């Protein structure tokens, strides 16, 4: 990402601040944009992503809601269908259970059901990710769950530059976008710090297009594909591999729907080896999709079997040694390479 | 003339220490007065640290360092 | 319905155990988290939601329950678990993530399950209500005794599950009681900004059941209201909704700076701490002496100390145990 840093006017932001800045900039130019969710008003969002908004825009456009996800997400669908542009927060993605109908049966399908005549320009932002012992109902990623269901775009930034550009693009998109932000990358010190996510963010408005993965580190021996926190795990693994003389290429998927299969394929065609890092559950999800996409296109590009470093198919355990055992990490990625590193 | 970036005494109640959670400009960067430079955190609350002057930044205390009120976290020259 | 002396002493002692437990947990939670508050660190990682101030809700209700009755609670469960008779050693160990915990460390503080006393809790708002209705259904269908109590916060009364659970319990005339612990705050949002009516007991009429409001966070008044509701349920007369005005002396979660609370609110709440109020009343009415109080306090503290010591001394589970017990 070095090409984006301007050393004279460098201004780094956390993902939380980048999201808030994107929302504010859009709200200043488009009065149809408003924000709803729990604790997004005076508190600025539990994860800091609406910081400063209620002070600038007031309670009419920055609305704290009751604990009524089905109610306010359903309402967001209705408001979006009627010409508004809501940005709604589902505080933890794990809470989708209480409001999934509004999401996957209404938000995602109304455009299709109407033959394209009704638009639902809604942004559903939601926190994902674990590693800090918040247990099985507050630590999930669920990327696969949302990416699997047709009708909604699904995006997950790994850094603040992408976060701001993707939030701007999401608000301007005529379609529903599920904006999944990883709690460990937000820049909230109480969830740990991932310095690699806090990067230079231009002050002006800009978009990061969906469906375009980024090669964030070039290499020749193996392609490591990741999303959100997985990208940072992959970059650290690449450093470890470099010490062993292995050159790893890291691909940041950035968006799941639409998915940039071409960039992934071209990278694997170059390196011949594929490792997918996925903090979501192992089976029936993102890692399988990436691998299948490469294999079905041209199996001959692979010099070795593909590998995935993903969360095992178990509810997320509370106790720290058990949770850390389950999470992807750079060492697991290196170990995965060791099984396919041959000549 | 150099300006110290000092943790203000009135940022939070009490004597608890804070931790530096984010730097938003790099060591050696040119910064402008009032620009958001860093965040420090006391328990779970983050506070902003802004540039007291224009100039070139030198970082003195890094991310994860523990700081107290009155500490100098950086300098601008 | 007033508690007799034995019941008063039972309630008082359980409030003390509960409070001392929360105070111990609070100290230990902060270990490893100062000065840099990283939630992942320390012997008790993750989130922590303490029940200081809400003890009367737990003891006033659970005084009428035995081990065979069912109770479901929330992300703020400790006081209810203690009043319900959950194994304190194993609950403490679970909160520490040790292998001797109730779930071998898999659940932690928001997912405490003790089948021996039919207690469970969940971290998703209002999601304890459906299971309480179901437990009541099970007892009715199988002609077994028992009442279910679902504890919830006032914020949960705006969640879909609340309305469905109340309606279903009423339509099927089930032996279940819904107890709202109204501490006036849903994280940073006050009740007045989230709930369309000032008191949730009026919502009961919409679901064909009695609604009761209990003011003042008073264990005696709670005992009376809960006793009546539980007796109704046991007699086959169906569900009741109770809303109790209580107070949250701690933040929503540990580390919550509570900038959203108006100035002076917390000081006023501490002045009305229900535990010294109950002590003073029992002494004034001749049901407790200063010596007796000291004895009870010492016993409560010792019980908490033992549970914490058990938790600290226990081993962590082997990391690979994360993969076990997904299926029975």
XYZ file of C-alpha atoms in Angstrom:
748
model
C 0.000 0.000 0.000
C 3.082 2.263 -0.111
C 1.941 3.939 -3.315
C -0.884 5.591 -1.412
C 1.268 7.299 1.208
C 2.135 10.933 0.611
C 4.948 11.783 2.977
C 4.360 15.519 2.999
C 0.634 15.481 3.601
C 0.357 12.156 5.299
C -2.624 11.806 7.574
C -3.285 8.405 9.049
C -6.697 7.438 10.309
C -8.064 4.423 12.088
C -10.753 2.462 10.261
C -13.287 3.807 12.782
C -12.452 7.415 11.943
C -12.295 6.672 8.236
C -15.806 5.225 8.288
C -17.147 8.230 10.222
C -15.421 10.627 7.840
C -16.885 8.935 4.781
C -20.374 9.031 6.241
C -20.010 12.694 7.230
C -18.752 13.728 3.806
C -21.659 12.024 2.074
C -24.168 13.452 4.544
C -22.888 16.963 3.829
C -23.705 16.675 0.139
C -26.738 14.395 0.207
C -29.560 15.139 2.619
C -31.140 11.753 1.964
C -28.344 10.004 3.862
C -29.047 9.283 7.530
C -27.754 6.880 10.187
C -29.693 4.518 12.468
C -28.609 2.000 15.015
C -27.980 1.269 18.680
C -25.655 3.698 20.468
C -24.575 5.402 17.219
C -25.656 8.805 18.511
C -24.072 10.358 21.573
C -21.741 7.419 22.102
C -20.397 7.651 18.553
C -20.896 3.934 18.067
C -19.596 1.205 20.354
C -16.753 0.760 17.860
C -16.186 4.437 17.107
C -17.516 4.478 13.564
C -20.045 7.304 14.025
C -17.826 9.554 16.075
C -18.710 13.256 15.683
C -21.796 12.688 13.529
C -24.558 13.629 15.947
C -22.658 16.763 16.906
C -22.575 17.845 13.277
C -25.892 16.561 11.939
C -28.236 16.325 14.940
C -30.748 13.775 16.202
C -33.063 13.779 13.199
C -30.404 12.368 10.906
C -28.375 10.422 13.488
C -30.918 8.224 15.242
C -30.278 6.016 18.241
C -32.780 3.184 18.052
C -34.375 0.897 20.615
C -33.036 -2.661 20.706
C -35.281 -3.579 17.782
C -33.203 -4.887 14.890
C -36.089 -6.404 12.973
C -37.949 -3.134 13.427
C -35.278 -0.678 12.405
C -33.660 -2.759 9.679
C -37.066 -3.446 8.206
C -37.706 0.287 8.491
C -34.422 0.999 6.710
C -35.552 -1.177 3.816
C -38.775 0.790 3.601
C -37.037 4.136 3.842
C -34.502 3.181 1.178
C -37.274 1.978 -1.105
C -38.949 5.341 -0.646
C -35.927 7.416 -1.682
C -33.808 7.812 1.446
C -30.281 6.454 1.795
C -29.986 4.889 5.252
C -26.759 3.757 6.845
C -27.792 1.257 9.495
C -25.699 -0.453 12.108
C -26.128 -4.046 13.267
C -23.874 -3.755 16.289
C -22.423 -7.275 16.120
C -22.859 -9.454 13.038
C -23.685 -12.268 15.467
C -26.990 -10.511 16.159
C -28.207 -11.207 12.635
C -30.320 -14.012 14.021
C -32.973 -11.627 15.276
C -33.340 -9.685 12.028
C -32.222 -11.892 9.177
C -35.576 -11.836 7.464
C -35.391 -8.091 6.982
C -31.874 -8.538 5.590
C -31.960 -11.524 3.300
C -35.626 -11.703 2.356
C -36.418 -8.005 2.015
C -33.287 -5.901 1.644
C -31.589 -8.401 -0.645
C -34.548 -9.491 -2.708
C -36.897 -6.558 -3.216
C -34.996 -5.243 -6.216
C -35.207 -8.643 -7.887
C -38.848 -9.231 -6.911
C -39.713 -5.889 -8.477
C -37.926 -6.709 -11.717
C -35.340 -4.043 -10.942
C -37.955 -1.344 -10.458
C -37.468 -0.837 -6.744
C -34.049 0.145 -5.494
C -32.824 -0.436 -1.941
C -29.786 1.827 -1.488
C -29.058 0.773 2.061
C -25.717 0.316 3.829
C -25.786 -2.230 6.650
C -22.608 -1.827 8.663
C -21.772 -4.521 11.165
C -18.845 -5.537 13.371
C -17.097 -8.882 12.984
C -14.202 -10.796 14.424
C -12.799 -12.233 17.626
C -9.562 -12.874 19.436
C -10.342 -11.018 22.630
C -12.501 -13.558 24.448
C -15.945 -12.225 23.684
C -17.188 -15.815 23.189
C -19.482 -17.473 20.703
C -22.201 -14.833 20.258
C -19.933 -11.785 19.893
C -16.883 -12.936 17.935
C -18.003 -14.364 14.622
C -17.196 -13.259 11.098
C -20.017 -14.909 9.146
C -18.590 -13.742 5.823
C -19.820 -16.875 4.127
C -23.335 -16.574 5.506
C -23.878 -13.165 3.945
C -21.858 -13.690 0.767
C -23.773 -16.872 0.042
C -27.211 -15.258 -0.167
C -28.032 -13.478 -3.409
C -28.934 -9.815 -3.712
C -26.577 -8.000 -1.367
C -23.063 -6.716 -1.863
C -20.642 -7.736 0.870
C -17.450 -5.785 1.602
C -14.769 -6.077 4.292
C -11.891 -3.579 4.383
C -8.476 -4.423 5.815
C -7.289 -0.842 6.227
C -8.526 2.714 6.690
C -7.870 3.848 3.118
C -10.092 1.079 1.767
C -12.604 1.591 4.554
C -13.259 5.220 3.681
C -13.385 4.593 -0.060
C -15.616 1.551 0.333
C -18.010 3.312 2.677
C -18.317 6.185 0.201
C -18.905 3.729 -2.620
C -21.407 1.827 -0.479
C -23.468 4.934 0.286
C -23.501 5.925 -3.378
C -24.383 2.415 -4.540
C -28.002 1.942 -5.575
C -27.887 -1.546 -4.083
C -27.803 -2.869 -0.520
C -24.259 -3.211 0.800
C -23.283 -5.173 3.896
C -20.196 -3.364 5.222
C -18.422 -5.766 7.556
C -15.759 -4.121 9.718
C -13.429 -6.209 11.857
C -13.393 -5.132 15.499
C -9.682 -5.823 15.861
C -8.870 -3.437 13.013
C -10.978 -0.487 14.145
C -8.199 1.217 16.073
C -10.048 1.044 19.390
C -7.168 0.447 21.774
C -9.271 -1.719 24.063
C -9.536 -4.348 21.352
C -5.819 -4.332 20.693
C -4.079 -2.459 17.914
C -3.293 -3.642 14.397
C -1.009 -0.865 13.223
C -1.175 -2.011 9.628
C -4.820 -0.991 9.414
C -4.191 2.636 10.384
C -2.893 4.116 7.142
C -2.878 7.339 5.191
C -6.342 8.499 4.189
C -6.849 11.400 1.795
C -9.025 14.202 3.102
C -11.046 14.474 -0.053
C -13.882 12.142 -0.954
C -13.019 9.125 -3.091
C -14.367 5.692 -3.889
C -12.729 2.281 -3.775
C -14.527 0.193 -6.389
C -16.142 -3.083 -5.456
C -15.077 -6.309 -7.154
C -11.413 -5.349 -7.330
C -9.054 -7.297 -5.084
C -5.685 -5.723 -4.244
C -2.300 -7.380 -4.499
C -0.871 -5.861 -1.329
C 2.449 -7.654 -1.529
C 4.007 -9.121 -4.639
C 5.659 -12.515 -4.640
C 6.460 -15.531 -6.753
C 6.235 -18.726 -4.713
C 2.784 -18.787 -3.144
C -0.430 -16.785 -3.208
C -1.986 -16.063 0.167
C -5.541 -14.791 -0.140
C -7.148 -13.030 2.805
C -9.877 -10.683 3.962
C -9.853 -8.080 6.730
C -7.771 -9.428 9.630
C -6.681 -12.294 7.401
C -4.736 -9.840 5.246
C -2.643 -8.769 8.225
C -2.049 -12.385 9.208
C -0.983 -13.057 5.625
C 1.422 -10.113 5.516
C 3.063 -11.230 8.739
C 3.282 -14.771 7.423
C 4.876 -13.402 4.268
C 7.573 -11.754 6.387
C 8.197 -15.057 8.174
C 8.322 -16.923 4.881
C 10.734 -14.372 3.437
C 13.188 -15.263 6.180
C 13.055 -18.821 4.852
C 13.658 -17.633 1.319
C 10.046 -17.970 0.236
C 8.457 -15.124 -1.695
C 4.754 -14.836 -0.901
C 2.178 -12.788 -2.775
C -0.690 -11.483 -0.647
C -4.080 -10.757 -2.160
C -6.603 -8.658 -0.203
C -10.026 -9.667 -1.507
C -11.627 -6.422 -0.195
C -15.076 -7.435 -1.381
C -16.833 -10.804 -1.401
C -19.809 -9.750 -3.445
C -18.800 -8.910 -6.093
C -15.796 -11.245 -5.901
C -12.694 -10.587 -7.974
C -11.893 -14.120 -9.035
C -9.678 -12.911 -11.870
C -7.058 -11.306 -9.641
C -6.903 -14.391 -7.461
C -6.604 -16.675 -10.470
C -3.879 -14.588 -12.134
C -1.885 -14.634 -8.923
C -2.144 -18.400 -8.548
C -1.260 -18.820 -12.200
C 1.913 -16.894 -11.411
C 2.875 -18.636 -8.166
C 1.341 -22.087 -8.524
C 0.411 -22.343 -4.863
C -2.656 -21.152 -2.988
C -3.373 -20.634 0.700
C -6.636 -19.021 1.768
C -6.870 -17.362 5.200
C -10.404 -17.135 6.550
C -11.479 -16.239 10.092
C -14.960 -17.545 9.278
C -15.847 -21.209 9.750
C -13.921 -23.668 7.610
C -16.657 -25.545 5.857
C -19.127 -24.264 3.294
C -17.697 -20.748 3.115
C -15.246 -18.245 1.676
C -12.172 -20.456 1.676
C -13.946 -23.198 -0.240
C -15.300 -20.665 -2.715
C -11.866 -19.236 -3.509
C -10.334 -22.658 -3.956
C -13.213 -23.932 -6.093
C -13.048 -20.811 -8.241
C -9.404 -21.417 -9.077
C -9.726 -25.156 -9.580
C -12.746 -25.080 -11.799
C -11.135 -22.480 -14.025
C -7.886 -24.335 -14.645
C -6.567 -27.023 -12.359
C -3.228 -27.069 -14.163
C -2.100 -23.753 -12.633
C -1.666 -25.480 -9.298
C 1.661 -27.138 -8.530
C 0.328 -28.380 -5.200
C -2.981 -28.881 -3.436
C -4.588 -25.681 -2.224
C -4.675 -25.050 1.502
C -6.975 -23.167 3.822
C -6.254 -21.699 7.228
C -9.733 -21.173 8.557
C -11.689 -21.287 11.789
C -12.674 -24.818 12.753
C -16.348 -25.763 12.589
C -17.023 -25.169 16.262
C -18.802 -22.408 18.196
C -16.201 -19.879 19.267
C -14.924 -20.879 22.717
C -14.494 -18.356 25.511
C -11.386 -19.568 27.291
C -8.308 -17.860 25.886
C -6.145 -20.900 25.089
C -9.036 -22.496 23.233
C -9.923 -19.382 21.281
C -6.319 -18.725 20.308
C -6.023 -22.361 19.212
C -8.878 -21.857 16.777
C -7.968 -18.493 15.244
C -5.930 -18.196 12.051
C -2.482 -16.736 12.684
C 0.764 -16.219 10.765
C 2.354 -19.404 12.123
C -0.511 -21.524 10.846
C -0.093 -19.976 7.408
C 3.618 -20.766 7.411
C 2.840 -24.316 8.546
C 0.348 -24.645 5.714
C 2.998 -23.581 3.228
C 5.364 -26.156 4.644
C 2.957 -28.875 3.540
C 2.942 -27.688 -0.065
C 6.289 -25.989 -0.381
C 8.036 -28.809 -2.246
C 10.036 -28.429 -5.425
C 11.463 27.067 18.051
C 10.284 23.628 19.060
C 6.863 22.930 20.562
C 6.340 20.029 22.899
C 3.239 17.892 22.473
C 2.178 17.466 26.075
C -0.589 15.331 27.549
C -2.883 17.974 29.020
C -3.687 17.778 32.714
C -7.388 18.386 32.220
C -8.069 15.657 29.665
C -9.426 13.184 32.199
C -10.251 13.095 35.920
C -7.792 11.415 38.229
C -4.227 10.249 37.930
C -4.638 7.096 35.893
C -2.087 6.507 33.225
C -2.942 6.320 29.572
C -1.651 4.253 26.696
C -0.831 5.580 23.239
C -3.164 3.739 20.894
C -2.638 5.467 17.543
C -0.299 7.886 15.786
C -1.852 9.528 12.771
C 1.303 11.128 11.396
C 4.710 9.585 10.940
C 7.974 10.539 12.536
C 9.403 13.270 10.289
C 6.090 14.272 8.760
C 5.090 17.893 8.243
C 2.083 18.725 10.370
C -0.151 21.748 10.783
C -1.438 23.328 13.956
C -4.653 21.764 15.186
C -4.173 18.621 13.135
C -5.138 15.381 14.830
C -1.832 13.676 15.637
C -2.539 10.818 17.997
C -5.000 9.064 20.266
C -4.370 8.020 23.826
C -6.653 5.820 25.870
C -7.563 5.833 29.561
C -9.426 2.639 30.465
C -11.719 2.435 27.461
C -11.979 6.107 26.547
C -9.853 7.536 23.778
C -8.666 11.157 23.817
C -7.324 13.189 20.945
C -3.893 14.776 20.854
C -3.620 17.670 18.417
C -0.630 19.575 17.046
C 0.122 22.753 19.013
C 2.044 24.273 16.098
C 3.075 23.882 12.452
C 6.295 22.051 11.702
C 8.037 18.720 11.483
C 7.022 16.019 13.928
C 9.350 13.925 16.039
C 7.614 11.073 17.843
C 8.860 10.551 21.389
C 6.367 8.006 22.777
C 5.160 5.188 20.550
C 2.016 3.125 20.194
C 1.534 0.911 23.289
C 3.724 3.179 25.442
C 2.228 4.157 28.805
C 2.013 7.882 29.424
C 0.888 10.178 32.227
C -0.492 13.680 32.390
C 2.291 16.127 31.617
C 4.336 13.677 29.550
C 5.783 14.830 26.250
C 4.722 12.437 23.514
C 6.271 14.314 20.603
C 7.925 17.507 19.443
C 7.313 19.850 16.550
C 10.140 21.926 15.166
C -47.206 -11.530 50.741
C -44.320 -10.665 53.041
C -41.129 -12.653 53.582
C -40.774 -14.276 56.963
C -37.585 -13.858 58.914
C -35.927 -16.911 57.369
C -36.735 -15.726 53.898
C -35.461 -12.256 54.704
C -32.193 -13.683 55.943
C -31.961 -15.869 52.837
C -32.467 -12.863 50.589
C -30.048 -10.687 52.515
C -27.293 -13.285 52.504
C -27.672 -13.950 48.803
C -27.524 -10.233 48.060
C -24.253 -10.076 49.986
C -22.773 -13.100 48.223
C -23.804 -11.531 44.930
C -22.312 -8.127 45.725
C -19.073 -9.518 47.126
C -18.780 -11.736 44.074
C -19.207 -8.810 41.699
C -16.708 -6.730 43.676
C -14.173 -9.554 43.511
C -14.751 -10.067 39.808
C -14.425 -6.355 39.149
C -10.980 -6.227 40.787
C -9.758 -9.333 39.029
C -11.150 -8.217 35.692
C -8.944 -5.131 35.850
C -5.831 -7.234 36.509
C -3.668 -7.064 33.415
C -5.849 -4.329 31.995
C -4.184 -1.331 33.577
C -2.911 1.039 32.513
C -3.565 -0.194 28.973
C -7.139 -1.487 28.810
C -7.007 -4.300 26.304
C -10.031 -6.511 26.698
C -8.108 -9.623 25.754
C -5.720 -9.395 28.694
C -5.767 -10.635 32.240
C -7.210 -13.625 34.075
C -10.752 -12.641 33.077
C -10.665 -11.563 29.438
C -13.545 -10.465 27.252
C -16.576 -8.504 28.333
C -17.946 -8.209 31.843
C -21.413 -7.002 32.843
C -21.874 -6.630 36.585
C -25.093 -6.644 38.536
C -24.243 -4.359 41.451
C -27.459 -2.698 42.577
C -29.760 -5.206 40.895
C -29.504 -7.874 43.582
C -33.052 -7.339 44.929
C -34.513 -8.417 41.563
C -32.758 -11.751 41.772
C -33.412 -12.596 45.418
C -36.973 -11.270 45.555
C -37.924 -13.590 42.715
C -35.731 -16.629 43.350
C -36.880 -16.800 46.982
C -39.966 -18.460 45.516
C -38.134 -20.894 43.233
C -36.521 -24.220 43.904
C -33.951 -26.177 41.944
C -36.593 -27.751 39.751
C -37.915 -24.416 38.559
C -36.334 -22.807 35.519
C -34.655 -19.416 35.266
C -33.151 -17.795 32.186
C -31.061 -14.655 32.358
C -29.080 -12.233 30.281
C -25.603 -10.910 29.584
C -25.735 -9.579 33.176
C -26.438 -12.884 34.923
C -24.377 -13.318 38.061
C -26.898 -12.145 40.672
C -29.634 -14.336 39.197
C -27.335 -17.334 38.949
C -26.322 -16.955 42.568
C -29.904 -16.596 43.773
C -30.919 -19.605 41.709
C -28.301 -21.738 43.425
C -25.791 -22.167 40.622
C -22.575 -23.884 41.755
C -20.491 -20.837 42.658
C -17.098 -22.528 42.397
C -17.800 -23.826 38.915
C -19.384 -20.557 37.850
C -16.290 -18.642 38.944
C -14.088 -21.161 37.144
C -16.167 -20.719 34.001
C -15.763 -16.945 34.173
C -12.004 -17.497 34.419
C -12.138 -19.854 31.431
C -10.872 -22.847 33.387
C -11.498 -26.477 32.598
C -13.364 -26.945 35.878
C -15.912 -24.356 34.797
C -19.551 -25.230 34.218
C -18.866 -25.481 30.480
C -15.182 -26.336 30.648
C -14.385 -22.748 29.632
C -16.389 -22.785 26.423
C -19.033 -20.294 27.531
C -17.594 -17.674 29.844
C -19.542 -15.063 31.738
C -22.419 -14.610 29.300
C -23.076 -18.302 28.681
C -23.527 -19.882 32.100
C -25.423 -23.156 32.117
C -26.174 -25.172 35.258
C -28.690 -27.943 34.495
C -28.683 -29.043 38.134
C -30.671 -25.940 39.014
C -32.165 -25.318 35.585
C -30.312 -22.060 34.994
C -29.088 -20.707 31.662
C -28.296 -17.330 30.162
C -27.553 -15.832 26.770
C -25.716 -12.838 25.394
C -28.389 -11.941 22.845
C -30.983 -9.485 24.098
C -34.393 -11.044 24.852
C -33.321 -14.492 23.723
C -33.842 -16.051 27.137
C -37.563 -15.481 26.829
C -38.405 -18.083 24.199
C -36.597 -20.849 26.082
C -38.374 -19.920 29.323
C -41.696 -20.202 27.530
C -40.599 -23.557 26.162
C -39.568 -24.888 29.539
C -42.951 -23.900 30.915
C -44.600 -25.605 27.959
C -42.625 -28.753 28.636
C -43.720 -28.916 32.258
C -47.340 -28.340 31.371
C -47.373 -30.905 28.578
C -45.687 -33.572 30.651
C -47.690 -32.836 33.752
C -44.639 -32.059 35.796
C -44.395 -29.307 38.363
C -42.393 -26.223 37.799
C -42.454 -22.580 36.881
C -40.156 -20.767 34.471
C -38.898 -17.236 35.009
C -37.319 -15.187 32.237
C -35.208 -12.236 33.397
C -34.668 -9.436 30.915
C -33.672 -5.793 30.802
C -36.047 -2.962 29.951
C -34.291 -2.544 26.592
C -35.287 -6.084 25.684
C -38.946 -5.119 25.870
C -38.457 -3.486 22.469
C -37.100 -6.631 20.845
C -39.362 -8.821 18.728
C -38.769 -11.886 20.849
C -40.342 -10.126 23.846
C -43.661 -9.659 22.104
C -43.730 -13.135 20.620
C -42.854 -14.776 23.920
C -45.511 -12.894 25.880
C -48.189 -13.612 23.338
C -47.354 -17.273 23.103
C -47.182 -17.727 26.869
C -50.593 -16.161 27.174
C -52.278 -17.980 24.306
C -51.110 -21.317 25.708
C -51.604 -20.234 29.347
C -48.141 -21.300 30.429
C -46.565 -21.257 33.895
C -44.003 -18.567 33.116
C -43.212 -15.197 34.691
C -41.387 -12.435 32.827
C -39.276 -10.198 35.052
C -37.954 -6.946 33.627
C -35.012 -5.452 35.507
C -35.424 -1.823 34.521
C -32.101 -0.101 35.153
C -33.091 2.721 32.793
C -30.119 2.352 30.408
C -29.523 0.319 27.257
C -25.767 0.868 27.012
C -25.839 4.625 26.339
C -29.488 5.073 25.460
C -31.921 5.983 28.257
C -35.279 4.235 28.532
C -37.217 7.398 27.668
C -35.527 7.543 24.251
C -36.117 3.899 23.400
C -39.444 2.819 24.871
C -42.778 4.244 23.762
C -44.359 3.950 27.204
C -42.877 5.063 30.540
C -43.584 1.691 32.164
C -43.571 -1.700 30.465
C -46.171 -3.257 32.778
C -48.863 -1.615 30.628
C -47.733 -3.773 27.708
C -48.980 -6.863 29.507
C -52.560 -5.893 28.719
C -51.704 -6.210 25.042
C -50.904 -9.870 25.678
C -53.772 -10.780 27.960
C -51.804 -11.130 31.168
C -51.469 -9.122 34.366
C -48.744 -6.471 34.434
C -47.141 -5.375 37.689
C -44.806 -2.481 38.357
C -42.519 -2.493 41.389
C -40.799 0.763 42.296
C -37.915 1.473 44.603
C -35.651 -1.547 44.046
C -37.039 -2.975 47.303
C -36.569 -6.705 47.919
C -39.688 -6.864 50.086
C -41.910 -5.372 47.390
C -40.292 -7.568 44.756
C -40.822 -10.623 46.958
C -44.508 -9.785 47.222
C -45.080 -9.183 43.516
C -43.051 -12.203 42.432
C -44.684 -14.424 45.010
C -48.127 -13.616 43.687
C -47.098 -14.094 40.069
C -45.334 -17.388 40.731
C -48.278 -18.660 42.755
C -50.599 -17.812 39.851
C -48.371 -19.712 37.482
C -48.178 -22.743 39.744
C -51.963 -22.729 40.065
C -52.290 -22.959 36.279
C -53.506 -19.396 35.865
C -50.911 -18.442 33.277
C -48.161 -15.857 32.864
C -47.463 -12.464 34.431
C -45.224 -9.571 33.418
C -43.385 -7.768 36.217
C -41.260 -4.676 35.719
C -38.922 -3.774 38.567
C -37.339 -0.371 38.867
C -33.752 -1.159 39.810
C -30.422 0.567 39.442
C -27.201 -0.258 37.666
C -24.411 0.867 39.942
C -21.709 -0.217 37.503
C -21.297 0.786 33.851
C -22.956 -1.272 31.096
C -19.752 -3.194 30.727
C -16.489 -2.962 32.603
C -14.475 -0.107 31.160
C -17.579 1.844 30.178
C -16.695 5.452 30.807
C -20.415 6.291 31.174
C -20.061 9.776 29.743
C -23.727 9.506 28.815
C -24.969 9.424 32.425
C -26.098 12.804 33.735
C -23.863 14.247 36.414
C -24.806 13.217 39.927
C -26.912 10.257 38.827
C -24.455 7.637 40.012
C -23.880 9.335 43.362
C -27.631 9.440 43.929
C -27.898 5.744 43.104
C -25.131 4.789 45.485
C -26.958 6.669 48.225
C -29.873 4.281 47.679
C -27.835 1.085 47.653
C -30.400 -1.626 48.425
C -28.112 -3.731 50.587
C -27.542 -1.320 53.492
C -31.215 -0.345 53.219
C -32.288 -3.931 53.768
C -29.855 -4.373 56.614
C -31.151 -1.252 58.356
C -34.752 -2.376 57.972
C -34.092 -5.877 59.301
C -32.253 -4.482 62.294
C -35.001 -1.942 62.976
C -37.638 -4.686 62.823
C -35.661 -6.964 65.107
C -34.856 -9.587 62.510
C -31.127 -9.014 62.524
C -28.511 -7.903 65.025
C -25.186 -6.266 64.331
C -23.438 -9.476 65.370
C -25.680 -11.557 63.171
C -24.951 -9.225 60.282
C -21.216 -9.558 60.805
C -21.574 -13.340 60.798
C -23.572 -13.366 57.587
C -21.163 -10.970 55.917
C -18.188 -13.093 56.939
C -19.852 -16.244 55.650
C -20.746 -14.578 52.365
C -17.231 -13.256 51.902
C -15.747 -16.654 52.719
C -17.961 -18.318 50.137
C -16.895 -15.863 47.475
C -13.242 -16.135 48.462
C -13.426 -19.917 48.182
C -14.998 -19.755 44.738
C -12.387 -17.321 43.468
C -9.584 -19.396 44.951
C -10.991 -22.495 43.271
C -11.121 -20.675 39.974
C -7.592 -19.315 40.241
C -6.152 -22.673 41.248
C -7.862 -24.605 38.464
C -6.130 -25.420 35.214
C -6.975 -24.080 31.821
C -8.396 -26.575 29.382
C -6.059 -28.029 26.799
C -6.314 -25.875 23.689
C -7.515 -28.781 21.540
C -10.555 -29.167 23.766
C -11.988 -26.273 21.759
C -12.946 -28.838 19.136
C -14.871 -31.087 21.516
C -18.436 -31.164 22.801
C -19.972 -29.593 19.720
C -22.305 -32.553 19.557
C -23.546 -34.719 22.384
